[in-house]
Amino acid sequence: MKKFIIAAAVTTLFSTMAYANSGLADRINEARSYPNKTVEHLDSKTLSDHHKQMHMKMSKSELKNHQKSAN
């Protein structure tokens, strides 16, 4: 009976490890494939300017759409 319990415990332990359908192995392999991959970080001033420009473009676009629908 003890052997059965030990075998069940070992099986349970190994069944919780990474398997192909979980995607964990893919994420680990991908992380190893791109070890020097960097992410571009923008400072707050650049980000704020970019945000303002996007809002200005959206406002202009909304105004054009409103004018077209009024005609």
Tab-separated table of N, CA and C in Angstrom:
chain	number	residue	atom	x	y	z
A	1	MET	N	0.824	-1.198	0.000
A	1	MET	CA	0.000	0.000	0.000
A	1	MET	C	0.866	1.259	0.000
A	2	LYS	N	1.997	1.190	0.747
A	2	LYS	CA	2.892	2.352	0.788
A	2	LYS	C	3.471	2.639	-0.588
A	3	LYS	N	3.799	1.598	-1.343
A	3	LYS	CA	4.360	1.782	-2.684
A	3	LYS	C	3.355	2.453	-3.601
A	4	PHE	N	2.085	2.076	-3.427
A	4	PHE	CA	1.030	2.678	-4.247
A	4	PHE	C	0.891	4.168	-3.932
A	5	ILE	N	0.940	4.526	-2.677
A	5	ILE	CA	0.823	5.940	-2.273
A	5	ILE	C	2.022	6.731	-2.788
A	6	ILE	N	3.215	6.163	-2.674
A	6	ILE	CA	4.412	6.841	-3.170
A	6	ILE	C	4.340	7.006	-4.686
A	7	ALA	N	3.893	5.970	-5.389
A	7	ALA	CA	3.763	6.048	-6.844
A	7	ALA	C	2.738	7.107	-7.238
A	8	ALA	N	1.637	7.181	-6.514
A	8	ALA	CA	0.610	8.187	-6.803
A	8	ALA	C	1.150	9.590	-6.553
A	9	ALA	N	1.925	9.763	-5.490
A	9	ALA	CA	2.497	11.070	-5.174
A	9	ALA	C	3.497	11.494	-6.249
A	10	VAL	N	4.333	10.565	-6.694
A	10	VAL	CA	5.316	10.880	-7.738
A	10	VAL	C	4.608	11.212	-9.047
A	11	THR	N	3.572	10.463	-9.377
A	11	THR	CA	2.809	10.728	-10.599
A	11	THR	C	2.161	12.102	-10.543
A	12	THR	N	1.590	12.445	-9.405
A	12	THR	CA	0.963	13.755	-9.237
A	12	THR	C	1.990	14.869	-9.376
A	13	LEU	N	3.155	14.661	-8.780
A	13	LEU	CA	4.210	15.669	-8.859
A	13	LEU	C	4.626	15.927	-10.303
A	14	PHE	N	4.848	14.875	-11.059
A	14	PHE	CA	5.286	15.042	-12.437
A	14	PHE	C	4.163	15.513	-13.355
A	15	SER	N	2.928	15.262	-12.995
A	15	SER	CA	1.827	15.692	-13.851
A	15	SER	C	1.594	17.196	-13.753
A	16	THR	N	2.093	17.823	-12.699
A	16	THR	CA	1.920	19.273	-12.559
A	16	THR	C	3.025	20.059	-13.234
A	17	MET	N	4.028	19.384	-13.763
A	17	MET	CA	5.119	20.075	-14.458
A	17	MET	C	4.643	20.526	-15.840
A	18	ALA	N	5.492	21.302	-16.527
A	18	ALA	CA	5.136	21.849	-17.835
A	18	ALA	C	4.895	20.737	-18.848
A	19	TYR	N	3.818	20.869	-19.584
A	19	TYR	CA	3.520	19.962	-20.677
A	19	TYR	C	3.166	20.804	-21.898
A	20	ALA	N	3.145	20.196	-23.041
A	20	ALA	CA	3.053	20.932	-24.305
A	20	ALA	C	1.789	21.779	-24.422
A	21	ASN	N	0.676	21.316	-23.934
A	21	ASN	CA	-0.574	22.056	-24.108
A	21	ASN	C	-0.713	23.239	-23.164
A	22	SER	N	0.121	23.312	-22.149
A	22	SER	CA	-0.018	24.396	-21.176
A	22	SER	C	0.530	25.720	-21.701
A	23	GLY	N	1.461	25.669	-22.638
A	23	GLY	CA	2.070	26.878	-23.156
A	23	GLY	C	3.263	27.322	-22.336
A	24	LEU	N	3.457	26.738	-21.160
A	24	LEU	CA	4.572	27.130	-20.312
A	24	LEU	C	5.896	26.831	-20.988
A	25	ALA	N	6.010	25.679	-21.593
A	25	ALA	CA	7.254	25.322	-22.272
A	25	ALA	C	7.533	26.289	-23.419
A	26	ASP	N	6.492	26.715	-24.133
A	26	ASP	CA	6.675	27.665	-25.229
A	26	ASP	C	7.169	29.006	-24.707
A	27	ARG	N	6.607	29.467	-23.595
A	27	ARG	CA	7.033	30.748	-23.028
A	27	ARG	C	8.475	30.677	-22.554
A	28	ILE	N	8.859	29.563	-21.948
A	28	ILE	CA	10.236	29.412	-21.478
A	28	ILE	C	11.189	29.391	-22.657
A	29	ASN	N	10.861	28.637	-23.698
A	29	ASN	CA	11.730	28.564	-24.874
A	29	ASN	C	11.818	29.904	-25.587
A	30	GLU	N	10.717	30.625	-25.653
A	30	GLU	CA	10.727	31.925	-26.311
A	30	GLU	C	11.574	32.911	-25.527
A	31	ALA	N	11.489	32.866	-24.217
A	31	ALA	CA	12.302	33.758	-23.392
A	31	ALA	C	13.782	33.455	-23.587
A	32	ARG	N	14.117	32.209	-23.758
A	32	ARG	CA	15.512	31.841	-23.991
A	32	ARG	C	15.964	32.251	-25.390
A	33	SER	N	15.049	32.289	-26.348
A	33	SER	CA	15.397	32.629	-27.724
A	33	SER	C	15.703	34.116	-27.886
A	34	TYR	N	15.100	34.955	-27.068
A	34	TYR	CA	15.273	36.402	-27.184
A	34	TYR	C	15.804	36.988	-25.875
A	35	PRO	N	17.013	36.599	-25.466
A	35	PRO	CA	17.503	37.094	-24.176
A	35	PRO	C	17.867	38.577	-24.195
A	36	ASN	N	18.195	39.120	-25.357
A	36	ASN	CA	18.627	40.513	-25.427
A	36	ASN	C	17.537	41.438	-25.932
A	37	LYS	N	16.317	40.985	-25.947
A	37	LYS	CA	15.209	41.793	-26.429
A	37	LYS	C	14.945	42.923	-25.438
A	38	THR	N	14.860	44.138	-25.940
A	38	THR	CA	14.616	45.286	-25.075
A	38	THR	C	13.310	45.950	-25.465
A	39	VAL	N	12.748	46.667	-24.531
A	39	VAL	CA	11.501	47.384	-24.750
A	39	VAL	C	11.816	48.869	-24.730
A	40	GLU	N	11.254	49.591	-25.681
A	40	GLU	CA	11.497	51.020	-25.750
A	40	GLU	C	10.689	51.722	-24.656
A	41	HIS	N	11.377	52.538	-23.873
A	41	HIS	CA	10.714	53.291	-22.807
A	41	HIS	C	10.720	54.768	-23.181
A	42	LEU	N	9.569	55.393	-23.093
A	42	LEU	CA	9.463	56.818	-23.383
A	42	LEU	C	9.424	57.587	-22.072
A	43	ASP	N	10.064	58.753	-22.049
A	43	ASP	CA	9.986	59.565	-20.844
A	43	ASP	C	8.611	60.225	-20.774
A	44	SER	N	8.291	60.771	-19.640
A	44	SER	CA	6.936	61.300	-19.431
A	44	SER	C	6.634	62.489	-20.341
A	45	LYS	N	7.620	63.310	-20.634
A	45	LYS	CA	7.393	64.484	-21.505
A	45	LYS	C	7.038	64.034	-22.922
A	46	THR	N	7.798	63.085	-23.456
A	46	THR	CA	7.530	62.577	-24.804
A	46	THR	C	6.173	61.901	-24.858
A	47	LEU	N	5.873	61.131	-23.834
A	47	LEU	CA	4.598	60.428	-23.784
A	47	LEU	C	3.435	61.420	-23.708
A	48	SER	N	3.604	62.465	-22.916
A	48	SER	CA	2.560	63.481	-22.790
A	48	SER	C	2.331	64.200	-24.124
A	49	ASP	N	3.420	64.545	-24.800
A	49	ASP	CA	3.298	65.209	-26.107
A	49	ASP	C	2.591	64.301	-27.109
A	50	HIS	N	2.978	63.051	-27.114
A	50	HIS	CA	2.352	62.090	-28.033
A	50	HIS	C	0.860	61.973	-27.734
A	51	HIS	N	0.499	61.943	-26.472
A	51	HIS	CA	-0.901	61.840	-26.049
A	51	HIS	C	-1.696	63.064	-26.518
A	52	LYS	N	-1.108	64.235	-26.356
A	52	LYS	CA	-1.778	65.469	-26.793
A	52	LYS	C	-1.986	65.474	-28.303
A	53	GLN	N	-0.968	65.040	-29.050
A	53	GLN	CA	-1.087	64.989	-30.509
A	53	GLN	C	-2.193	64.029	-30.934
A	54	MET	N	-2.287	62.895	-30.262
A	54	MET	CA	-3.353	61.940	-30.597
A	54	MET	C	-4.718	62.551	-30.353
A	55	HIS	N	-4.883	63.284	-29.240
A	55	HIS	CA	-6.170	63.911	-28.948
A	55	HIS	C	-6.502	64.994	-29.965
A	56	MET	N	-5.496	65.746	-30.393
A	56	MET	CA	-5.740	66.778	-31.399
A	56	MET	C	-6.194	66.161	-32.712
A	57	LYS	N	-5.537	65.078	-33.120
A	57	LYS	CA	-5.924	64.398	-34.352
A	57	LYS	C	-7.340	63.841	-34.247
A	58	MET	N	-7.673	63.278	-33.089
A	58	MET	CA	-9.021	62.733	-32.902
A	58	MET	C	-10.057	63.839	-32.956
A	59	SER	N	-9.750	64.986	-32.344
A	59	SER	CA	-10.687	66.113	-32.361
A	59	SER	C	-10.911	66.619	-33.783
A	60	LYS	N	-9.830	66.737	-34.556
A	60	LYS	CA	-9.953	67.177	-35.945
A	60	LYS	C	-10.775	66.184	-36.752
A	61	SER	N	-10.549	64.915	-36.519
A	61	SER	CA	-11.285	63.871	-37.233
A	61	SER	C	-12.772	63.921	-36.895
A	62	GLU	N	-13.076	64.114	-35.621
A	62	GLU	CA	-14.477	64.208	-35.207
A	62	GLU	C	-15.140	65.431	-35.809
A	63	LEU	N	-14.412	66.543	-35.891
A	63	LEU	CA	-14.960	67.759	-36.471
A	63	LEU	C	-15.260	67.560	-37.956
A	64	LYS	N	-14.335	66.927	-38.674
A	64	LYS	CA	-14.555	66.654	-40.101
A	64	LYS	C	-15.758	65.742	-40.299
A	65	ASN	N	-15.866	64.705	-39.475
A	65	ASN	CA	-17.006	63.792	-39.596
A	65	ASN	C	-18.316	64.497	-39.283
A	66	HIS	N	-18.286	65.389	-38.312
A	66	HIS	CA	-19.497	66.125	-37.944
A	66	HIS	C	-19.907	67.074	-39.067
A	67	GLN	N	-18.921	67.715	-39.702
A	67	GLN	CA	-19.224	68.633	-40.796
A	67	GLN	C	-19.776	67.898	-42.000
A	68	LYS	N	-19.242	66.707	-42.285
A	68	LYS	CA	-19.737	65.910	-43.407
A	68	LYS	C	-21.178	65.461	-43.169
A	69	SER	N	-21.475	65.081	-41.946
A	69	SER	CA	-22.819	64.601	-41.678
A	69	SER	C	-23.834	65.737	-41.631
A	70	ALA	N	-23.377	66.966	-41.354
A	70	ALA	CA	-24.272	68.128	-41.323
A	70	ALA	C	-24.646	68.571	-42.725
A	71	ASN	N	-23.781	68.294	-43.696
A	71	ASN	CA	-24.056	68.724	-45.085
A	71	ASN	C	-24.960	67.807	-45.786
